[in-house]
Coordinates of C-alpha atoms and ligand atoms in Angstrom, one line a residue:
M11 CA 121.6 94.8 105.5
S12 CA 125.0 96.0 104.2
G13 CA 126.9 93.6 102.0
S14 CA 123.6 92.3 100.5
A15 CA 123.0 92.1 96.8
L16 CA 120.0 94.4 97.1
Y17 CA 120.0 98.1 96.1
E18 CA 120.6 100.1 99.2
T19 CA 117.5 102.2 98.5
F20 CA 115.6 101.3 101.7
A21 CA 116.6 102.2 105.3
R22 CA 115.3 98.9 106.6
A23 CA 114.6 98.1 110.3
P24 CA 116.5 95.1 111.5
L25 CA 113.4 92.9 111.6
A26 CA 112.4 90.0 109.4
F27 CA 108.9 88.6 109.6
D28 CA 108.1 85.0 109.1
R29 CA 104.3 85.0 109.2
G30 CA 101.3 87.2 109.9
E31 CA 98.1 86.5 111.7
G32 CA 95.4 89.2 111.5
T33 CA 96.9 92.4 113.1
W34 CA 100.0 90.5 114.3
L35 CA 103.4 89.8 112.7
V36 CA 105.7 87.2 114.0
T37 CA 109.5 87.5 113.4
D38 CA 111.8 84.8 112.4
K39 CA 112.8 84.6 116.1
G40 CA 109.2 84.1 117.2
E41 CA 108.6 87.7 118.6
R42 CA 105.1 89.1 118.1
Y43 CA 104.5 92.7 116.8
L44 CA 101.2 94.5 116.7
D45 CA 101.1 95.7 113.1
F46 CA 99.7 99.3 112.9
A47 CA 101.9 99.9 109.8
G48 CA 99.9 97.5 107.7
G49 CA 102.5 97.5 104.9
I50 CA 101.8 101.2 104.6
A51 CA 98.0 100.9 104.3
V52 CA 98.2 97.8 102.1
N53 CA 97.1 95.0 104.5
S54 CA 93.5 96.3 104.6
L55 CA 92.2 93.0 106.0
G56 CA 95.3 92.1 108.1
H57 CA 97.5 89.2 107.5
S58 CA 96.4 85.7 106.2
H59 CA 92.7 86.7 106.1
P60 CA 91.0 83.3 105.4
H61 CA 88.7 84.7 102.6
L62 CA 91.7 86.2 100.8
V63 CA 93.9 83.1 101.3
A64 CA 91.1 80.9 99.9
A65 CA 90.5 83.2 96.9
L66 CA 94.2 83.3 96.0
T67 CA 94.8 79.6 96.4
E68 CA 91.7 78.6 94.5
Q69 CA 92.7 80.9 91.6
A70 CA 96.3 79.8 91.8
A71 CA 95.2 76.2 91.3
K72 CA 93.1 77.2 88.2
L73 CA 94.9 79.9 86.2
W74 CA 97.6 82.4 86.9
H75 CA 98.1 84.5 83.8
V76 CA 96.7 84.9 80.3
S77 CA 97.5 88.5 79.2
N78 CA 95.1 91.2 78.2
L79 CA 95.0 89.7 74.7
Y80 CA 92.0 87.7 76.0
E81 CA 88.9 88.2 78.1
I82 CA 89.6 87.9 81.9
P83 CA 86.2 87.3 83.6
E84 CA 87.5 88.1 87.1
Q85 CA 88.8 91.4 85.8
R86 CA 85.4 92.3 84.2
K87 CA 83.7 91.4 87.4
L88 CA 86.0 93.5 89.6
G89 CA 85.7 96.4 87.1
D90 CA 81.9 96.2 87.2
R91 CA 81.9 96.1 91.0
L92 CA 84.2 99.2 91.3
V93 CA 81.9 101.0 88.8
D94 CA 78.8 100.1 90.7
A95 CA 80.3 101.3 94.0
T96 CA 81.7 104.6 92.7
F97 CA 81.4 107.7 90.4
A98 CA 83.3 105.8 87.6
D99 CA 82.2 104.2 84.4
K100 CA 85.5 102.8 83.3
V101 CA 88.5 101.0 85.0
F102 CA 92.0 100.2 83.9
F103 CA 93.9 97.7 86.2
T104 CA 97.6 98.2 87.1
N105 CA 100.1 96.5 89.4
S106 CA 100.9 99.5 91.6
G107 CA 99.8 102.9 92.8
A108 CA 102.4 104.8 90.7
E109 CA 101.1 103.0 87.5
A110 CA 97.5 103.9 88.5
L111 CA 98.7 107.5 88.6
E112 CA 100.5 107.2 85.3
C113 CA 97.3 106.0 83.8
A114 CA 95.3 108.8 85.4
I115 CA 97.8 111.4 84.1
K116 CA 97.7 109.8 80.6
T117 CA 93.9 109.7 80.7
A118 CA 93.7 113.4 81.5
R119 CA 96.2 114.4 78.8
R120 CA 94.6 112.2 76.1
Y121 CA 91.1 113.7 77.0
H122 CA 92.3 117.1 76.0
F123 CA 94.2 115.8 73.0
V124 CA 91.1 114.1 71.5
K125 CA 89.0 117.2 72.3
G126 CA 91.4 119.1 70.0
H127 CA 93.5 120.7 72.7
P128 CA 96.9 118.9 72.7
E129 CA 98.4 122.1 74.3
R130 CA 96.4 121.2 77.5
F131 CA 98.8 118.8 79.2
R132 CA 99.8 120.5 82.5
I133 CA 98.6 119.3 85.9
I134 CA 98.4 121.3 89.1
T135 CA 99.5 119.4 92.2
F136 CA 100.0 120.3 95.9
E137 CA 103.0 120.5 98.2
G138 CA 103.5 117.5 100.4
A139 CA 101.9 115.3 97.8
F140 CA 103.2 111.8 97.1
H141 CA 102.1 110.0 94.0
G142 CA 104.8 107.4 93.5
R143 CA 108.4 106.9 92.2
T144 CA 108.2 106.7 88.4
L145 CA 109.6 109.7 86.5
A146 CA 106.2 111.3 86.0
T147 CA 104.9 110.7 89.5
I148 CA 108.0 112.1 91.2
A149 CA 107.5 115.2 89.0
A150 CA 103.8 115.3 90.1
G151 CA 104.8 114.9 93.8
G152 CA 107.3 117.7 93.3
Q153 CA 109.5 116.7 96.3
Y154 CA 113.1 117.6 95.7
K155 CA 114.4 114.7 97.7
Y156 CA 112.8 112.3 95.2
L157 CA 113.7 114.3 92.1
E158 CA 117.4 115.0 92.8
G159 CA 119.8 113.3 90.5
F160 CA 117.3 111.8 88.1
G161 CA 117.8 114.3 85.2
P162 CA 115.3 116.8 83.9
K163 CA 112.0 116.8 85.8
V164 CA 109.2 115.5 83.6
E165 CA 107.5 118.5 82.1
G166 CA 103.9 119.5 82.9
F167 CA 103.4 119.7 86.7
D168 CA 102.8 122.9 88.5
Q169 CA 102.8 122.8 92.3
V170 CA 101.0 125.1 94.8
A171 CA 100.9 125.1 98.6
F172 CA 98.8 122.5 100.4
D173 CA 95.2 123.5 100.6
D174 CA 95.8 126.9 98.8
I175 CA 92.9 126.9 96.5
D176 CA 93.4 130.5 95.5
A177 CA 96.9 129.6 94.4
A178 CA 95.6 126.7 92.4
E179 CA 93.2 129.0 90.6
K180 CA 96.0 131.4 89.8
A181 CA 98.1 128.6 88.5
I182 CA 95.5 127.6 85.8
T183 CA 96.7 128.6 82.3
P184 CA 95.4 127.7 78.8
E185 CA 97.8 124.7 79.0
T186 CA 96.2 123.2 82.2
A187 CA 94.6 119.8 81.8
A188 CA 93.8 118.7 85.4
I189 CA 94.1 119.2 89.1
L190 CA 95.6 116.2 91.0
I191 CA 95.1 115.8 94.8
E192 CA 95.1 113.3 97.6
P193 CA 91.8 113.9 99.6
V194 CA 93.9 112.9 102.6
Q195 CA 97.7 113.3 102.2
G196 CA 99.4 110.2 103.5
E197 CA 103.1 110.5 103.2
G198 CA 102.7 114.3 103.5
G199 CA 101.8 113.7 107.2
I200 CA 98.1 112.6 107.3
R201 CA 96.6 115.8 106.2
P202 CA 92.9 115.7 105.2
V203 CA 91.9 118.3 102.7
P204 CA 88.9 120.3 104.0
T205 CA 85.6 119.5 102.3
Q206 CA 85.2 123.1 101.3
S207 CA 88.5 123.1 99.5
L208 CA 87.6 120.0 97.5
K209 CA 84.3 121.6 96.6
R210 CA 86.0 124.7 95.3
L211 CA 88.4 122.5 93.3
R212 CA 85.4 120.7 91.7
Q213 CA 83.9 124.1 90.9
L214 CA 87.1 125.4 89.4
C215 CA 87.5 122.3 87.2
D216 CA 83.9 122.6 86.0
Q217 CA 84.2 126.3 85.2
R218 CA 87.6 126.0 83.5
G219 CA 87.1 122.7 81.7
L220 CA 89.7 120.8 83.7
L221 CA 89.6 117.2 85.0
L222 CA 89.7 116.6 88.7
I223 CA 91.9 113.6 89.6
F224 CA 91.9 112.1 93.1
D225 CA 94.8 109.9 94.4
E226 CA 93.1 107.5 96.8
V227 CA 96.0 105.0 96.7
Q228 CA 96.5 105.3 100.4
C229 CA 93.2 106.7 101.7
G230 CA 90.8 104.5 99.7
I231 CA 89.2 101.1 100.2
G232 CA 87.6 101.7 103.6
R233 CA 90.6 103.3 105.2
T234 CA 88.6 106.4 106.3
G235 CA 85.4 104.5 107.1
K236 CA 83.8 105.0 103.7
L237 CA 84.8 103.0 100.6
F238 CA 86.6 106.1 99.3
A239 CA 87.6 109.1 101.4
H240 CA 86.0 111.6 99.0
E241 CA 82.6 110.2 99.8
W242 CA 82.7 112.1 103.1
T243 CA 82.8 115.4 101.1
G244 CA 80.1 114.8 98.4
V245 CA 82.7 115.8 95.8
T246 CA 83.4 113.3 93.0
P247 CA 86.4 113.3 90.7
D248 CA 86.6 112.6 87.0
I249 CA 89.5 110.2 87.4
M250 CA 90.8 108.4 90.5
A251 CA 93.9 106.3 91.1
I252 CA 93.7 103.4 93.7
A253 CA 96.0 100.6 94.8
K254 CA 97.3 99.4 98.2
G255 CA 94.2 98.3 100.1
I256 CA 92.3 96.9 97.1
G257 CA 94.9 94.1 96.9
G258 CA 95.2 93.5 100.6
G259 CA 98.9 92.6 100.0
F260 CA 98.7 91.3 96.5
P261 CA 100.3 93.9 94.2
M262 CA 97.6 95.7 92.2
G263 CA 96.1 99.1 91.5
A264 CA 93.5 100.7 89.2
C265 CA 92.6 103.9 87.4
L266 CA 88.9 104.7 87.5
A267 CA 87.3 107.3 85.2
T268 CA 84.0 108.6 84.0
D269 CA 83.0 107.7 80.4
E270 CA 83.7 111.3 79.4
A271 CA 87.1 111.6 81.1
A272 CA 88.2 108.2 79.5
T273 CA 87.2 109.4 76.0
G274 CA 90.8 109.4 74.7
M275 CA 91.7 105.9 76.1
T276 CA 90.9 103.9 73.0
A277 CA 92.3 100.6 71.7
G278 CA 96.1 100.5 71.7
V279 CA 96.8 103.8 73.4
H280 CA 97.7 102.3 76.8
G281 CA 98.6 98.8 78.0
T282 CA 100.1 96.5 80.6
T283 CA 101.4 93.0 80.7
F284 CA 100.4 92.1 84.3
G285 CA 97.7 94.6 85.2
G286 CA 94.4 92.9 85.8
N287 CA 96.0 89.4 86.1
P288 CA 93.6 86.7 87.3
L289 CA 95.5 86.2 90.6
A290 CA 95.2 89.9 91.5
M291 CA 91.6 90.1 90.4
A292 CA 90.6 87.1 92.5
V293 CA 92.1 88.8 95.5
G294 CA 90.6 92.2 94.7
N295 CA 87.2 90.7 94.4
A296 CA 87.7 88.9 97.7
V297 CA 88.7 92.2 99.4
L298 CA 85.5 93.9 98.1
D299 CA 83.4 90.9 99.4
V300 CA 84.5 91.8 102.9
V301 CA 84.7 95.6 102.8
L302 CA 81.3 95.9 101.1
E303 CA 79.6 93.5 103.6
D304 CA 76.8 95.2 105.5
G305 CA 78.0 97.0 108.5
F306 CA 81.8 96.5 107.8
L307 CA 82.5 100.2 107.1
E308 CA 80.3 101.4 110.0
D309 CA 82.4 99.2 112.3
V310 CA 85.6 100.8 110.9
Q311 CA 84.1 104.2 111.8
R312 CA 83.3 103.0 115.3
K313 CA 86.8 101.5 115.9
A314 CA 88.4 104.6 114.4
L315 CA 86.7 106.8 117.0
L316 CA 87.8 104.5 119.8
L317 CA 91.4 104.7 118.6
K318 CA 91.3 108.5 118.1
Q319 CA 89.8 109.1 121.5
G320 CA 92.4 106.9 123.1
L321 CA 95.2 108.6 121.3
A322 CA 93.9 112.0 122.3
A323 CA 94.1 111.0 125.9
V324 CA 97.7 109.8 125.5
A325 CA 98.6 113.1 123.7
D326 CA 97.1 115.0 126.7
E327 CA 99.1 113.0 129.1
F328 CA 102.4 113.3 127.2
P329 CA 102.5 116.7 125.4
D330 CA 106.3 116.6 125.2
V331 CA 106.1 113.6 122.9
I332 CA 102.8 113.9 121.1
E333 CA 101.6 117.4 120.1
D334 CA 98.4 116.5 118.3
I335 CA 96.3 113.7 116.8
R336 CA 95.2 114.2 113.2
G337 CA 93.6 112.2 110.4
T338 CA 90.4 110.4 109.9
G339 CA 89.2 106.8 110.1
L340 CA 92.0 104.2 110.6
M341 CA 94.4 106.7 108.9
L342 CA 95.6 108.6 112.0
G343 CA 98.7 110.6 112.6
L344 CA 100.6 111.5 115.8
K345 CA 102.1 114.9 115.3
C346 CA 105.3 114.5 117.3
A347 CA 106.8 117.1 119.7
M348 CA 110.2 115.4 119.2
P349 CA 111.8 113.8 116.1
N350 CA 109.2 111.3 114.8
T351 CA 112.0 108.8 114.1
K352 CA 112.7 108.7 117.9
V353 CA 109.0 108.1 118.6
N354 CA 108.8 105.4 116.0
M355 CA 111.8 103.6 117.6
A356 CA 110.1 103.9 121.1
L357 CA 107.0 102.3 119.6
R358 CA 109.0 99.6 117.9
D359 CA 110.6 98.8 121.3
Q360 CA 107.1 98.3 122.6
H361 CA 106.6 95.8 119.6
L362 CA 104.1 98.2 117.9
L363 CA 104.8 98.9 114.2
A364 CA 103.9 102.3 112.8
V365 CA 105.2 104.4 109.8
P366 CA 106.9 107.8 109.9
A367 CA 105.5 110.5 107.5
G368 CA 106.3 114.1 106.5
D369 CA 105.6 117.0 108.8
N370 CA 107.1 115.1 111.8
V371 CA 104.2 112.7 112.0
I372 CA 103.9 109.0 112.8
R373 CA 101.2 107.2 110.8
L374 CA 98.9 104.6 112.3
L375 CA 97.4 102.4 109.6
P376 CA 96.1 99.3 111.3
P377 CA 94.1 96.7 109.3
L378 CA 90.4 97.5 108.9
T379 CA 89.8 94.2 110.7
V380 CA 91.6 95.4 113.9
T381 CA 89.7 94.4 117.0
D382 CA 88.7 96.6 120.0
E383 CA 91.1 94.5 122.2
E384 CA 94.0 95.2 119.7
I385 CA 93.2 98.9 119.8
G386 CA 93.3 98.8 123.6
E387 CA 96.7 96.9 123.4
A388 CA 98.1 99.4 120.9
L389 CA 97.1 102.3 123.1
K390 CA 98.8 100.7 126.0
R391 CA 102.0 100.3 124.0
I392 CA 101.8 103.9 122.6
R393 CA 101.4 105.1 126.2
G394 CA 104.3 102.9 127.3
G395 CA 106.5 104.4 124.5
A396 CA 105.5 108.0 125.3
K397 CA 106.1 107.5 129.0
G398 CA 109.5 106.1 128.4
L399 CA 110.4 109.1 126.2
T400 CA 109.0 111.6 128.8
D401 CA 110.9 109.8 131.6
A402 CA 114.1 110.1 129.5
I403 CA 113.5 113.8 129.1
A404 CA 113.0 114.3 132.8
A405 CA 116.1 112.2 133.6
E406 CA 118.1 114.3 131.2
A407 CA 116.8 117.6 132.7
A408 CA 117.7 116.3 136.3
K409 CA 121.3 115.8 135.3
Ligands
PLP520 C1 98.9 108.6 97.9 C2 99.9 107.7 97.1 N1 99.9 107.7 95.8 C3 100.7 106.8 95.1 C4 101.6 106.0 95.8 C5 102.5 105.1 95.0 O1 102.1 103.8 95.1 P1 103.1 102.6 94.7 O2 104.2 102.6 95.8 O3 102.2 101.3 94.8 O4 103.6 102.8 93.4 C6 101.5 105.9 97.2 C7 102.5 105.0 97.9 O5 102.8 105.2 99.0 C8 100.7 106.8 97.9 O6 100.6 106.8 99.2

């Protein structure tokens, strides 16, 4: 909105939503949109989930904030539950994904520092990665479009090509502390890293004394049909950053680590004012109540298959619009045969919300609570959008 007081940093669509109901968003004009953008994988349980609303309002009536100067029982509880459900022994709560990554990077660097190797501070990352917008995380992501104009790049990140494990091995030096990777690249274009590659990275880290860091900010919390995407591979990291889905729309994140990897994170070396705040913790616990319910993740897997099969049929029918379907679980990508921005607009015209990503992909990130009927409706709208674009191409050719 030009003329507004806000920084012009976002290319916003001319839409304003007044309320949300499950998988649906309703504009200030009363128009309904099927939300397969999910706040970019944030609204894990859709909009206004009754269990989340109850948890937040109950906590809001009791206590909002006390600071980490004191014990926060809800924080301890959520930390214990994340530890019980994962490889991790320790958790640090943050307000965002980028802060979770900052904590992960600091944890890796401090580990080597306290082990007597302060020279080991460099981290290997992969092309197409996205780790956030702080100064360190834009350096980790390595994308020029996010680094340009912000002064010297934060030192200590070495990037290799996506899924090039030989290159990662060659990039290791006596200064290398860790390897950082998204098991499924989100913003990079919904690109899952092959299991074999993650296994090789784990081996490399073990052989060379490096820490393996997973960024599951986007692909975690049930998005792929397991609580965390890496569970499909049998490979566990030493450190992991999460955010987005764990808050279901309430801003929060966390850095998880093994006892060993967290060795250097002792009293006073790191902190946060808001991270782990009682409101966020109440919601995080409520999200886990639902996602960890018996059968919930199996149902996500079933629905994901339904959506993927339906999308494959649409891609077969409209190859001039959709080249390929990629991704896993409810984190699917339409690799577009024409500019993805055009496809995104066509979907929006059908009142279906999606998110463009790198590599000319459109991301579909519906809530994990999406119903079979809503999947059917979304497929109808995607088909409608693709048909409109194909018809336009034919009309143009006939001129
Ligand atoms: C994989 C990944 N890491 C980190 C981030 C940064 O999270 P935030 O925007 O909450 O700082 C994102 C956000 O899109 C992400 O997708």
